[in-house]
Every structure is written in C-alpha cells, then in structure tokens.
Amino acid sequence: MVKRNIVITGGAGFIGSHVVRLFVNKYPEYNIINLDKLTYAGNLANLKDVEDKPNYKFVRMDICDFEAFYKLMQEERIDGIIHLAAESHVDRSIKDPFTFAQTNVMGTLALLQAAKLYWESLPEKYEGKRFYHISTDEVYGALVMNHPGGIEPPFTTAASSGGHHLAYGDDFFYETTKYNPHSPYSASKASSDHFVRAYHDTYGMPTIVTNCSNNYGPYQFPEKLIPLFINNIRHRKPLPVYGRGENVRDWLFVEDHARAIDLIFHNGKIAETYNIGGFNEWKNIDIIKVVINTVDRLLGRKEDEDMDLITYVTDRLGHDARYAIDSTKLQKELGWEPSLQFEEGIEKTVRWYLDNQGWMDQVTSGEYQRYYEGMYSK
Ligand code: NAD
Ligand code: TYD
C-alpha cells in the first residue's frame, strides 16, 4: 500500500468537503490534512462524519501564510497538494476584488513557492509529488448563445442521455480555448492557473490543472443559486432572477466532480489540463422551475404553487451569457463519466437541504453571519 501525505486546501468548503470525505474514506493508508482558514464559506460541520477518523487532521491556516505552509510541508512531509481554497462567489468579487486577488492569486503563489522550496530540498526532488490545482470553466469567458431555443448537442454521455439535454450554442470550452475571464473572480482564478503552469514550465514542478463547470449538491453555501433558491422557496421568500434568467450554465453534481479529482490526482498526466463537465446546459429560469417543482412536491405543496416567487431583478454586472464544457478528453483518456442525470441530482440535492434544515439554519443565522463577517473583515 502506497502511503501518502496529502494536503487538501479549502476542505471545509463545499467541493473541498466532498473531496476530503472521499479521500479519507477511500484511502485509509493516506494522511489527509484539511487546510482551511474557515472564512464564512468554510464550515467544519460539513465534515462531522469524518472528523474522528485516524487518517484525518484539520489545520486552520491561511494559504497566504507562506512561512506557516512551508513549515507544515516539512513537518508532515507533504507529497501531494490538492488546492481548492479560494474566494469563489462572483457577486462578492464584484464588490471586493482585492480579497479575490489576495487569496486566489497570492495564496496560490505562496503554496507553489513553499512546495517548490520543500520538494527541491529533498534528495528525490519532485519525484512522486503532485500539485493539483482546481479551477473553473469561468476562466474561458463566455460562449455565444446562437441557439436560444436549444438544439440536440453533438455529445451524449450515459448520464446525460434521457431527460433534458440541449446545447444553446455551437461552441464549447475545450482545454485549448483561450483564456478570456470577465469577472474579478474568474480573472483571479485565471491568474492562479497561469502561475501553476509557470511553476511546471520554469521549475519542473509536477502540476495538473482542471477546469470544472458549475457544481451543485449538499453543503453548498446558500449564496449560490441552487441552495439559495431552495431555502427561499421553503420560506416563501422572493427568488431574485438576474436579468431575464436566460443565462446558461453547465451543471455537475458535486460528488461527480470529487470522483474526477480522485481519478485525475492519481492517473492524470503531469502538466496537462482537463476540463470537467457533464454536457448538462440549463438556462437559469428553467433550472429555477425544476427546483420550485421539486421543493413543492417534496413539501407536499400544490404544483406550481411557488412560481410567483420568481422576481426578475437588475442583471449582474458583466454577466457571462453561456458556459458549456467539452469534457471528451477526460472521458476518453481516463474513462470518467458523470453518474447522475440532472433530474436525479436535483432531487437528491433538494431532499438533502430539506432534511438538513439545521445546517441551513446554522449558516444563515445572524450569529454565524456576524461571527464570520467580523472575522472575515479583519
Ligand atoms: P467555497 O467558497 O464553498 O469554499 C472555499 C473554501 O476555501 C472555504 O472552506 C474557505 O474557508 C476556504 N478559504 C478561503 N480563503 C482561504 C484562505 N485564504 N486560506 C485558506 N482557506 C481559505 O468554494 P467551492 O465552491 O467549494 O470551490 C472550491 C474550488 O473549486 C475553488 O477553487 C473554486 O474556484 C473551484 N470551482 C468551484 C466551482 C463551483 O461551482 N462551486 C466550479 C468549478 C471550480
Ligand atoms: P452562481 O450560483 O452565483 O454561480 P456562477 O455565477 O459562478 O455561475 O450563479 C449561477 C447563475 O445564476 C448565474 O448565471 C447567476 C444566476 N443567479 C441569479 O439569477 N440569481 C441569484 O440570486 C444568484 C446567486 C445567481
């Protein structure tokens, strides 16, 4: 059994908690260190089920703290880094771009430099090491929507055949698509991706970058579309739809992303980029209707009872029209496929939020918000 000492950054956040859970449960021989600053988006309650496992450890640290991270690398003899910690919400980046540059760019650079110094000090240097950076499809910019009514897509996957499956344009994001970020969030993620690739090209660090589409599922902070709307429908609060609700996003169930990360961390080729997505494009307004129907059905409310909560509001600044990932490379080279049809994933997700109202109440409580906002603004 190969033993590894792996740091997962941002493990207390939405996607990170699913990655930590998967690795802790699947690889008892690995030491898994969850490194997280615990901003408002980080919540150790997301990992209650693994916190007592002997191969799991939590370290509270800011990824910008180069000295502390270098020390941790030495003490724990880290040979793998899976880097998810980031500021992740576009609306926040529009209000506060500096925090995004600091965490996403400078934080990533601090990790890279500490890893470089530590790994280069070892006799075997970079052999057996991995720096895996998790990024987003938003770095590619926005695709044209030249089929607003949707057309049959050129791709099918096991999980996408059946149910809704449309493409809203002829073009897709490929691994070779030129970077063209529009929001402060995507600009900061693009910059961090460039630094990661530069550490491979300049120093020979064994890096991998993946760019994934929008995730949904349990433990997502309710500032993002799907959990925010589930909670608002439950409490019969207005659903703020930006612009005309026509923007298209490509949605992937978070556990499918975590499985892809596991596969790529172990079998991906060094210096490669992989796009991750399930060929699952939806207009916001269509998704919102599915969510309303699902919540109403599961709560035993009348069909369409909550449709009038839909409230069109001023559009987001610089709102990207369409994202759509081509993940053929990952599917062909590593055999990954999304496991769920979207309708199943949404059902599972809505059920989880309704069954875990305590989690939702905790993160939306005034006390939680005040505590984290206070800490966050220090
Ligand atoms: P999230 O906001 O839910 O979690 C981010 C985590 O990072 C939190 O636990 C937070 O405490 C931690 N963090 C923030 N700043 C930190 C710092 N300075 N030092 C240490 N920890 C810090 O984010 P998420 O949605 O889980 O996204 C995780 C990663 O995946 C991000 O890099 C994001 O860009 C990328 N991504 C997200 C999506 C998506 O749909 N959510 C899609 C593609 C890629
Ligand atoms: P979001 O979940 O913030 O993810 P991202 O901006 O990274 O794609 O938003 C998903 C889509 O939903 C995006 O087109 C913006 C839209 N949206 C709304 O219409 N209303 C909302 O309240 C939110 C949070 C998002």
Tab-separated table of C-alpha atoms and ligand atoms in Angstrom:
chain	number	residue	atom	x	y	z
A	1	MET	CA	0.000	0.000	0.000
A	2	VAL	CA	1.395	3.367	-1.012
A	3	LYS	CA	1.363	5.848	1.845
A	4	ARG	CA	0.878	9.490	1.009
A	5	ASN	CA	0.742	12.731	2.952
A	6	ILE	CA	-1.749	14.964	1.221
A	7	VAL	CA	-2.896	18.499	1.936
A	8	ILE	CA	-6.346	19.407	0.661
A	9	THR	CA	-6.813	23.177	0.851
A	10	GLY	CA	-10.327	24.575	1.248
A	11	GLY	CA	-11.503	21.240	2.619
A	12	ALA	CA	-14.117	22.862	4.854
A	13	GLY	CA	-15.861	24.437	1.860
A	14	PHE	CA	-18.444	22.991	-0.498
A	15	ILE	CA	-16.434	20.959	-3.027
A	16	GLY	CA	-13.450	20.532	-0.711
A	17	SER	CA	-15.562	18.769	1.932
A	18	HIS	CA	-16.702	16.200	-0.639
A	19	VAL	CA	-13.093	15.647	-1.754
A	20	VAL	CA	-11.875	15.267	1.849
A	21	ARG	CA	-14.692	12.804	2.631
A	22	LEU	CA	-13.929	10.722	-0.466
A	23	PHE	CA	-10.171	10.573	0.204
A	24	VAL	CA	-10.468	9.895	3.966
A	25	ASN	CA	-12.932	7.046	3.405
A	26	LYS	CA	-11.345	5.551	0.291
A	27	TYR	CA	-7.663	5.766	1.291
A	28	PRO	CA	-7.200	4.813	4.964
A	29	GLU	CA	-3.452	4.493	4.272
A	30	TYR	CA	-3.132	8.207	3.353
A	31	ASN	CA	-2.728	11.059	5.822
A	32	ILE	CA	-5.253	13.653	4.766
A	33	ILE	CA	-4.721	17.173	6.075
A	34	ASN	CA	-7.561	19.586	5.568
A	35	LEU	CA	-6.032	23.074	5.493
A	36	ASP	CA	-8.607	25.826	5.702
A	37	LYS	CA	-8.789	29.378	7.020
A	38	LEU	CA	-12.511	28.956	7.822
A	39	THR	CA	-13.840	32.071	6.141
A	40	TYR	CA	-17.635	32.480	6.077
A	41	ALA	CA	-17.662	29.706	3.407
A	42	GLY	CA	-15.681	27.185	5.465
A	43	ASN	CA	-17.652	25.117	7.939
A	44	LEU	CA	-16.331	22.143	9.886
A	45	ALA	CA	-19.913	20.930	10.306
A	46	ASN	CA	-19.555	19.797	6.654
A	47	LEU	CA	-17.140	17.093	7.831
A	48	LYS	CA	-18.697	15.826	11.079
A	49	ASP	CA	-18.782	12.254	9.712
A	50	VAL	CA	-15.005	12.038	9.148
A	51	GLU	CA	-13.560	14.271	11.866
A	52	ASP	CA	-12.656	11.360	14.171
A	53	LYS	CA	-11.025	9.183	11.512
A	54	PRO	CA	-7.360	8.415	12.326
A	55	ASN	CA	-6.177	9.436	8.821
A	56	TYR	CA	-7.780	12.894	9.008
A	57	LYS	CA	-6.454	16.096	10.508
A	58	PHE	CA	-7.693	19.691	10.332
A	59	VAL	CA	-5.261	22.606	10.325
A	60	ARG	CA	-6.554	26.134	10.422
A	61	MET	CA	-4.310	28.220	8.199
A	62	ASP	CA	-4.450	30.997	5.636
A	63	ILE	CA	-2.977	29.836	2.298
A	64	CYS	CA	-1.322	33.268	2.035
A	65	ASP	CA	0.857	32.403	5.069
A	66	PHE	CA	3.935	31.180	3.219
A	67	GLU	CA	6.053	30.562	6.337
A	68	ALA	CA	3.386	28.517	8.096
A	69	PHE	CA	2.712	26.444	4.989
A	70	TYR	CA	6.408	25.783	4.391
A	71	LYS	CA	6.720	24.555	7.989
A	72	LEU	CA	3.686	22.301	7.559
A	73	MET	CA	5.165	20.822	4.370
A	74	GLN	CA	8.357	19.933	6.285
A	75	GLU	CA	6.667	18.627	9.429
A	76	GLU	CA	4.114	16.496	7.596
A	77	ARG	CA	6.422	15.543	4.684
A	78	ILE	CA	3.741	16.515	2.207
A	79	ASP	CA	3.950	14.845	-1.206
A	80	GLY	CA	0.589	15.832	-2.656
A	81	ILE	CA	-1.376	19.069	-2.698
A	82	ILE	CA	-4.964	19.312	-3.907
A	83	HIS	CA	-5.700	23.010	-3.948
A	84	LEU	CA	-9.325	24.132	-3.692
A	85	ALA	CA	-9.153	27.043	-1.222
A	86	ALA	CA	-10.412	30.188	-2.888
A	87	GLU	CA	-12.854	33.012	-2.732
A	88	SER	CA	-15.499	31.559	-5.006
A	89	HIS	CA	-18.538	33.810	-5.375
A	90	VAL	CA	-18.750	36.092	-8.427
A	91	ASP	CA	-21.098	38.626	-6.758
A	92	ARG	CA	-18.673	39.067	-3.847
A	93	SER	CA	-15.785	39.523	-6.302
A	94	ILE	CA	-17.654	42.400	-7.954
A	95	LYS	CA	-17.904	44.160	-4.570
A	96	ASP	CA	-14.493	43.220	-3.151
A	97	PRO	CA	-11.941	42.286	-5.847
A	98	PHE	CA	-8.891	42.783	-3.577
A	99	THR	CA	-9.749	39.800	-1.379
A	100	PHE	CA	-10.016	37.667	-4.519
A	101	ALA	CA	-6.600	38.757	-5.801
A	102	GLN	CA	-5.098	38.191	-2.360
A	103	THR	CA	-6.476	34.694	-1.710
A	104	ASN	CA	-6.754	33.279	-5.211
A	105	VAL	CA	-3.556	34.701	-6.712
A	106	MET	CA	-1.177	35.422	-3.823
A	107	GLY	CA	-2.414	32.432	-1.822
A	108	THR	CA	-1.819	30.050	-4.722
A	109	LEU	CA	1.610	31.567	-5.283
A	110	ALA	CA	2.511	31.104	-1.599
A	111	LEU	CA	1.594	27.401	-1.815
A	112	LEU	CA	3.566	26.940	-5.039
A	113	GLN	CA	6.683	28.629	-3.699
A	114	ALA	CA	6.607	26.739	-0.386
A	115	ALA	CA	6.105	23.434	-2.235
A	116	LYS	CA	8.970	24.276	-4.603
A	117	LEU	CA	11.410	25.079	-1.779
A	118	TYR	CA	10.485	21.993	0.220
A	119	TRP	CA	10.406	19.496	-2.661
A	120	GLU	CA	13.635	20.824	-4.183
A	121	SER	CA	15.353	20.326	-0.794
A	122	LEU	CA	14.663	16.569	-0.874
A	123	PRO	CA	17.065	14.040	-2.449
A	124	GLU	CA	14.357	12.717	-4.766
A	125	LYS	CA	13.132	16.267	-5.511
A	126	TYR	CA	9.867	16.281	-7.498
A	127	GLU	CA	9.642	12.500	-7.951
A	128	GLY	CA	6.299	11.154	-6.716
A	129	LYS	CA	4.979	14.658	-5.995
A	130	ARG	CA	1.814	16.380	-7.260
A	131	PHE	CA	0.476	19.914	-7.155
A	132	TYR	CA	-3.115	19.677	-8.362
A	133	HIS	CA	-4.911	22.993	-8.828
A	134	ILE	CA	-8.719	23.062	-9.037
A	135	SER	CA	-10.016	25.770	-11.328
A	136	THR	CA	-13.189	26.800	-13.084
A	137	ASP	CA	-14.572	26.972	-16.629
A	138	GLU	CA	-15.226	30.694	-15.999
A	139	VAL	CA	-11.597	31.470	-16.953
A	140	TYR	CA	-12.525	30.803	-20.594
A	141	GLY	CA	-15.002	33.703	-20.615
A	142	ALA	CA	-18.462	33.428	-22.138
A	143	LEU	CA	-19.740	31.422	-25.098
A	144	VAL	CA	-22.120	32.761	-27.708
A	145	MET	CA	-25.715	31.616	-27.416
A	146	ASN	CA	-26.676	31.242	-31.056
A	147	HIS	CA	-29.400	28.651	-30.383
A	148	PRO	CA	-31.509	30.352	-27.708
A	149	GLY	CA	-34.194	27.685	-28.081
A	150	GLY	CA	-31.629	24.881	-27.617
A	151	ILE	CA	-30.612	22.126	-30.057
A	152	GLU	CA	-29.623	18.475	-29.812
A	153	PRO	CA	-25.997	18.518	-28.671
A	154	PRO	CA	-23.243	16.723	-30.565
A	155	PHE	CA	-22.392	14.703	-27.422
A	156	THR	CA	-24.102	12.139	-25.267
A	157	THR	CA	-22.970	10.509	-22.072
A	158	ALA	CA	-24.560	7.744	-20.050
A	159	ALA	CA	-25.744	10.269	-17.507
A	160	SER	CA	-26.954	12.879	-19.946
A	161	SER	CA	-28.933	10.646	-22.277
A	162	GLY	CA	-32.605	10.941	-21.467
A	163	GLY	CA	-34.216	13.862	-19.630
A	164	HIS	CA	-33.301	17.418	-20.566
A	165	HIS	CA	-30.270	17.621	-22.773
A	166	LEU	CA	-29.791	20.638	-25.017
A	167	ALA	CA	-26.960	22.787	-26.287
A	168	TYR	CA	-27.573	26.519	-26.588
A	169	GLY	CA	-24.716	27.275	-28.984
A	170	ASP	CA	-22.346	25.644	-31.439
A	171	ASP	CA	-19.178	26.233	-29.484
A	172	PHE	CA	-17.840	24.701	-26.255
A	173	PHE	CA	-14.962	25.277	-23.866
A	174	TYR	CA	-12.065	22.991	-24.785
A	175	GLU	CA	-8.753	22.593	-22.925
A	176	THR	CA	-7.251	24.667	-25.763
A	177	THR	CA	-9.755	27.537	-25.528
A	178	LYS	CA	-8.010	30.870	-24.997
A	179	TYR	CA	-8.437	32.389	-21.529
A	180	ASN	CA	-10.757	35.399	-21.549
A	181	PRO	CA	-12.056	35.974	-17.988
A	182	HIS	CA	-14.636	38.709	-17.405
A	183	SER	CA	-15.301	38.882	-13.656
A	184	PRO	CA	-12.804	39.689	-10.890
A	185	TYR	CA	-13.393	36.110	-9.666
A	186	SER	CA	-12.568	34.493	-13.000
A	187	ALA	CA	-9.670	36.903	-13.583
A	188	SER	CA	-8.159	35.875	-10.244
A	189	LYS	CA	-8.648	32.167	-10.983
A	190	ALA	CA	-7.114	32.619	-14.473
A	191	SER	CA	-4.106	34.311	-12.934
A	192	SER	CA	-3.640	31.499	-10.425
A	193	ASP	CA	-3.875	28.912	-13.240
A	194	HIS	CA	-1.099	30.748	-15.114
A	195	PHE	CA	1.138	30.700	-12.025
A	196	VAL	CA	0.600	26.954	-11.573
A	197	ARG	CA	1.544	26.237	-15.198
A	198	ALA	CA	4.518	28.613	-14.915
A	199	TYR	CA	5.855	26.554	-11.964
A	200	HIS	CA	5.798	23.490	-14.173
A	201	ASP	CA	7.370	25.198	-17.168
A	202	THR	CA	10.016	27.083	-15.165
A	203	TYR	CA	10.939	24.740	-12.305
A	204	GLY	CA	9.623	21.379	-13.484
A	205	MET	CA	7.042	21.114	-10.690
A	206	PRO	CA	4.602	18.235	-11.383
A	207	THR	CA	1.389	20.235	-11.715
A	208	ILE	CA	-2.075	19.457	-13.038
A	209	VAL	CA	-4.916	21.945	-13.606
A	210	THR	CA	-8.584	21.100	-14.047
A	211	ASN	CA	-11.366	23.458	-15.082
A	212	CYS	CA	-14.821	22.395	-13.989
A	213	SER	CA	-18.313	23.668	-14.701
A	214	ASN	CA	-20.874	24.827	-12.063
A	215	ASN	CA	-21.271	22.343	-9.214
A	216	TYR	CA	-24.401	21.680	-7.178
A	217	GLY	CA	-25.198	19.363	-4.282
A	218	PRO	CA	-25.161	19.132	-0.459
A	219	TYR	CA	-23.143	21.606	1.676
A	220	GLN	CA	-23.059	24.447	-0.864
A	221	PHE	CA	-23.147	27.849	0.822
A	222	PRO	CA	-26.580	29.433	0.270
A	223	GLU	CA	-25.327	32.466	-1.608
A	224	LYS	CA	-25.110	30.348	-4.789
A	225	LEU	CA	-28.168	29.912	-6.998
A	226	ILE	CA	-29.443	26.431	-6.127
A	227	PRO	CA	-29.169	26.336	-2.293
A	228	LEU	CA	-30.249	29.986	-2.017
A	229	PHE	CA	-33.365	29.299	-4.039
A	230	ILE	CA	-34.221	26.040	-2.232
A	231	ASN	CA	-34.095	27.883	1.086
A	232	ASN	CA	-36.083	30.865	-0.216
A	233	ILE	CA	-38.794	28.615	-1.665
A	234	ARG	CA	-39.062	26.777	1.624
A	235	HIS	CA	-39.543	30.078	3.466
A	236	ARG	CA	-41.632	31.591	0.633
A	237	LYS	CA	-39.160	34.417	0.071
A	238	PRO	CA	-38.673	36.089	-3.360
A	239	LEU	CA	-36.315	34.379	-5.838
A	240	PRO	CA	-34.062	37.083	-7.344
A	241	VAL	CA	-33.505	36.115	-11.003
A	242	TYR	CA	-30.775	38.232	-12.594
A	243	GLY	CA	-31.733	39.865	-15.913
A	244	ARG	CA	-34.147	37.733	-17.916
A	245	GLY	CA	-32.999	34.394	-16.484
A	246	GLU	CA	-31.695	33.397	-19.926
A	247	ASN	CA	-28.053	32.835	-18.956
A	248	VAL	CA	-26.870	29.273	-19.444
A	249	ARG	CA	-24.738	27.287	-17.013
A	250	ASP	CA	-23.453	23.709	-17.315
A	251	TRP	CA	-24.221	21.831	-14.064
A	252	LEU	CA	-22.387	18.902	-12.465
A	253	PHE	CA	-23.249	17.015	-9.267
A	254	VAL	CA	-20.500	17.734	-6.747
A	255	GLU	CA	-19.743	14.065	-5.993
A	256	ASP	CA	-19.028	13.522	-9.694
A	257	HIS	CA	-16.503	16.369	-9.514
A	258	ALA	CA	-14.913	14.783	-6.429
A	259	ARG	CA	-14.637	11.431	-8.281
A	260	ALA	CA	-12.981	13.186	-11.219
A	261	ILE	CA	-10.499	14.862	-8.848
A	262	ASP	CA	-9.610	11.476	-7.328
A	263	LEU	CA	-9.075	9.937	-10.770
A	264	ILE	CA	-7.025	12.840	-12.100
A	265	PHE	CA	-4.910	13.175	-8.943
A	266	HIS	CA	-3.895	9.526	-9.292
A	267	ASN	CA	-3.893	8.962	-13.059
A	268	GLY	CA	-3.815	12.361	-14.755
A	269	LYS	CA	-0.759	13.297	-16.809
A	270	ILE	CA	1.626	15.852	-15.377
A	271	ALA	CA	1.387	19.348	-16.919
A	272	GLU	CA	-1.970	18.531	-18.501
A	273	THR	CA	-5.246	20.370	-18.267
A	274	TYR	CA	-8.560	18.501	-18.051
A	275	ASN	CA	-11.994	20.028	-18.450
A	276	ILE	CA	-14.652	18.506	-16.180
A	277	GLY	CA	-18.352	18.718	-17.036
A	278	GLY	CA	-21.363	16.562	-17.821
A	279	PHE	CA	-22.730	18.157	-21.028
A	280	ASN	CA	-25.630	19.473	-18.982
A	281	GLU	CA	-26.581	23.000	-20.041
A	282	TRP	CA	-29.543	24.762	-18.476
A	283	LYS	CA	-30.991	28.242	-18.713
A	284	ASN	CA	-31.273	29.700	-15.206
A	285	ILE	CA	-35.024	30.153	-15.486
A	286	ASP	CA	-35.539	26.505	-16.495
A	287	ILE	CA	-33.462	25.265	-13.589
A	288	ILE	CA	-35.371	27.530	-11.221
A	289	LYS	CA	-38.658	25.988	-12.373
A	290	VAL	CA	-37.302	22.475	-11.788
A	291	VAL	CA	-36.157	23.493	-8.295
A	292	ILE	CA	-39.549	25.063	-7.460
A	293	ASN	CA	-41.407	21.957	-8.665
A	294	THR	CA	-39.127	19.648	-6.705
A	295	VAL	CA	-39.313	21.621	-3.449
A	296	ASP	CA	-43.104	21.976	-3.712
A	297	ARG	CA	-43.557	18.272	-4.441
A	298	LEU	CA	-41.320	17.160	-1.579
A	299	LEU	CA	-43.025	19.553	0.843
A	300	GLY	CA	-46.460	18.370	-0.266
A	301	ARG	CA	-47.407	21.794	-1.667
A	302	LYS	CA	-49.613	22.264	-4.726
A	303	GLU	CA	-47.936	22.040	-8.152
A	304	ASP	CA	-46.572	25.404	-9.315
A	305	GLU	CA	-47.738	26.989	-6.052
A	306	ASP	CA	-44.485	28.919	-5.609
A	307	MET	CA	-43.888	30.039	-9.212
A	308	ASP	CA	-44.939	33.560	-8.259
A	309	LEU	CA	-41.855	33.855	-6.027
A	310	ILE	CA	-39.828	34.380	-9.236
A	311	THR	CA	-38.724	38.028	-9.161
A	312	TYR	CA	-36.717	39.476	-12.027
A	313	VAL	CA	-34.040	41.842	-10.692
A	314	THR	CA	-31.245	44.002	-12.161
A	315	ASP	CA	-28.717	41.881	-14.006
A	316	ARG	CA	-25.297	41.033	-12.546
A	317	LEU	CA	-22.562	43.320	-13.931
A	318	GLY	CA	-20.690	41.651	-16.794
A	319	HIS	CA	-22.954	38.571	-16.536
A	320	ASP	CA	-21.498	35.806	-18.764
A	321	ALA	CA	-24.124	34.525	-21.221
A	322	ARG	CA	-23.228	30.861	-21.520
A	323	TYR	CA	-20.797	28.280	-20.144
A	324	ALA	CA	-20.548	24.810	-21.710
A	325	ILE	CA	-17.705	22.374	-21.108
A	326	ASP	CA	-16.413	19.751	-23.516
A	327	SER	CA	-15.029	17.006	-21.250
A	328	THR	CA	-14.312	14.495	-24.033
A	329	LYS	CA	-10.603	14.380	-23.143
A	330	LEU	CA	-11.298	13.309	-19.543
A	331	GLN	CA	-13.934	10.808	-20.644
A	332	LYS	CA	-11.702	9.258	-23.332
A	333	GLU	CA	-8.313	9.331	-21.575
A	334	LEU	CA	-9.357	8.457	-18.039
A	335	GLY	CA	-12.781	6.889	-18.509
A	336	TRP	CA	-14.632	9.327	-16.241
A	337	GLU	CA	-18.380	9.830	-16.698
A	338	PRO	CA	-20.919	11.745	-14.654
A	339	SER	CA	-23.021	9.277	-12.678
A	340	LEU	CA	-26.347	11.064	-12.392
A	341	GLN	CA	-28.921	12.607	-14.665
A	342	PHE	CA	-29.582	16.170	-13.622
A	343	GLU	CA	-33.174	15.491	-12.536
A	344	GLU	CA	-31.894	12.779	-10.147
A	345	GLY	CA	-29.127	15.054	-8.857
A	346	ILE	CA	-31.548	17.890	-8.187
A	347	GLU	CA	-33.948	15.565	-6.384
A	348	LYS	CA	-31.107	14.296	-4.189
A	349	THR	CA	-29.923	17.848	-3.541
A	350	VAL	CA	-33.331	19.308	-2.658
A	351	ARG	CA	-34.000	16.349	-0.354
A	352	TRP	CA	-30.671	16.907	1.386
A	353	TYR	CA	-31.358	20.596	2.062
A	354	LEU	CA	-34.876	19.880	3.287
A	355	ASP	CA	-33.631	17.051	5.548
A	356	ASN	CA	-30.762	19.173	6.857
A	357	GLN	CA	-32.596	22.333	7.767
A	358	GLY	CA	-30.408	22.561	10.891
A	359	TRP	CA	-27.310	23.001	8.694
A	360	MET	CA	-29.070	25.688	6.649
A	361	ASP	CA	-30.376	27.467	9.744
A	362	GLN	CA	-26.892	27.462	11.244
A	363	VAL	CA	-25.150	29.037	8.224
A	364	THR	CA	-27.909	31.568	7.625
A	365	SER	CA	-28.304	32.530	11.297
A	366	GLY	CA	-27.412	36.064	12.292
A	367	GLU	CA	-24.895	34.692	14.759
A	368	TYR	CA	-22.996	32.702	12.106
A	369	GLN	CA	-23.056	35.617	9.695
A	370	ARG	CA	-21.892	38.164	12.292
A	371	TYR	CA	-19.145	35.882	13.547
A	372	TYR	CA	-17.760	35.168	10.101
A	373	GLU	CA	-18.247	38.629	8.628
A	374	GLY	CA	-16.414	40.067	11.643
A	375	MET	CA	-13.547	37.624	11.263
A	376	TYR	CA	-13.515	37.991	7.530
A	377	SER	CA	-13.157	41.775	7.554
A	378	LYS	CA	-10.167	41.764	9.946
B	1	NAD	P1	-16.329	27.512	-1.232
B	1	NAD	O1	-16.401	29.018	-1.242
B	1	NAD	O2	-17.512	26.733	-0.820
B	1	NAD	O3	-15.124	27.058	-0.280
B	1	NAD	C1	-13.884	27.686	-0.275
B	1	NAD	C2	-13.096	27.196	0.935
B	1	NAD	O4	-11.804	27.847	0.902
B	1	NAD	C3	-13.747	27.562	2.281
B	1	NAD	O5	-13.697	26.444	3.148
B	1	NAD	C4	-12.884	28.694	2.802
B	1	NAD	O6	-12.845	28.759	4.210
B	1	NAD	C5	-11.527	28.345	2.213
B	1	NAD	N1	-10.665	29.516	2.067
B	1	NAD	C6	-10.991	30.710	1.508
B	1	NAD	N2	-9.932	31.558	1.597
B	1	NAD	C7	-8.933	30.864	2.208
B	1	NAD	C8	-7.598	31.194	2.590
B	1	NAD	N3	-7.090	32.402	2.356
B	1	NAD	N4	-6.842	30.242	3.175
B	1	NAD	C9	-7.359	29.000	3.422
B	1	NAD	N5	-8.619	28.653	3.123
B	1	NAD	C10	-9.387	29.577	2.524
B	1	NAD	O7	-15.827	27.127	-2.689
B	1	NAD	P2	-16.200	25.863	-3.606
B	1	NAD	O8	-17.419	26.177	-4.356
B	1	NAD	O9	-16.114	24.631	-2.788
B	1	NAD	O10	-14.984	25.898	-4.638
B	1	NAD	C11	-13.755	25.222	-4.349
B	1	NAD	C12	-12.796	25.425	-5.508
B	1	NAD	O11	-13.373	24.915	-6.708
B	1	NAD	C13	-12.465	26.890	-5.789
B	1	NAD	O12	-11.107	26.966	-6.125
B	1	NAD	C14	-13.343	27.236	-6.969
B	1	NAD	O13	-12.752	28.251	-7.758
B	1	NAD	C15	-13.381	25.919	-7.706
B	1	NAD	N6	-14.605	25.676	-8.518
B	1	NAD	C16	-15.848	25.845	-7.967
B	1	NAD	C17	-16.973	25.567	-8.739
B	1	NAD	C18	-18.365	25.700	-8.164
B	1	NAD	O14	-19.350	25.564	-8.908
B	1	NAD	N7	-18.537	25.913	-6.874
B	1	NAD	C19	-16.821	25.145	-10.065
B	1	NAD	C20	-15.532	24.985	-10.589
B	1	NAD	C21	-14.430	25.246	-9.797
B	2	TYD	P1	-23.936	31.272	-9.148
B	2	TYD	O1	-24.538	30.139	-8.391
B	2	TYD	O2	-23.554	32.511	-8.398
B	2	TYD	O3	-22.695	30.684	-9.968
B	2	TYD	P2	-21.769	31.388	-11.120
B	2	TYD	O4	-22.001	32.855	-11.105
B	2	TYD	O5	-20.384	31.034	-10.667
B	2	TYD	O6	-22.163	30.731	-12.407
B	2	TYD	O7	-24.973	31.714	-10.282
B	2	TYD	C1	-25.448	30.794	-11.248
B	2	TYD	C2	-26.306	31.562	-12.232
B	2	TYD	O8	-27.479	32.043	-11.556
B	2	TYD	C3	-25.616	32.801	-12.796
B	2	TYD	O9	-25.995	32.967	-14.162
B	2	TYD	C4	-26.181	33.946	-11.961
B	2	TYD	C5	-27.576	33.457	-11.615
B	2	TYD	N1	-28.109	33.904	-10.310
B	2	TYD	C6	-29.379	34.545	-10.241
B	2	TYD	O10	-30.057	34.740	-11.258
B	2	TYD	N2	-29.830	34.930	-9.002
B	2	TYD	C7	-29.113	34.743	-7.855
B	2	TYD	O11	-29.571	35.143	-6.767
B	2	TYD	C8	-27.829	34.085	-7.949
B	2	TYD	C9	-26.998	33.861	-6.716
B	2	TYD	C10	-27.373	33.691	-9.195
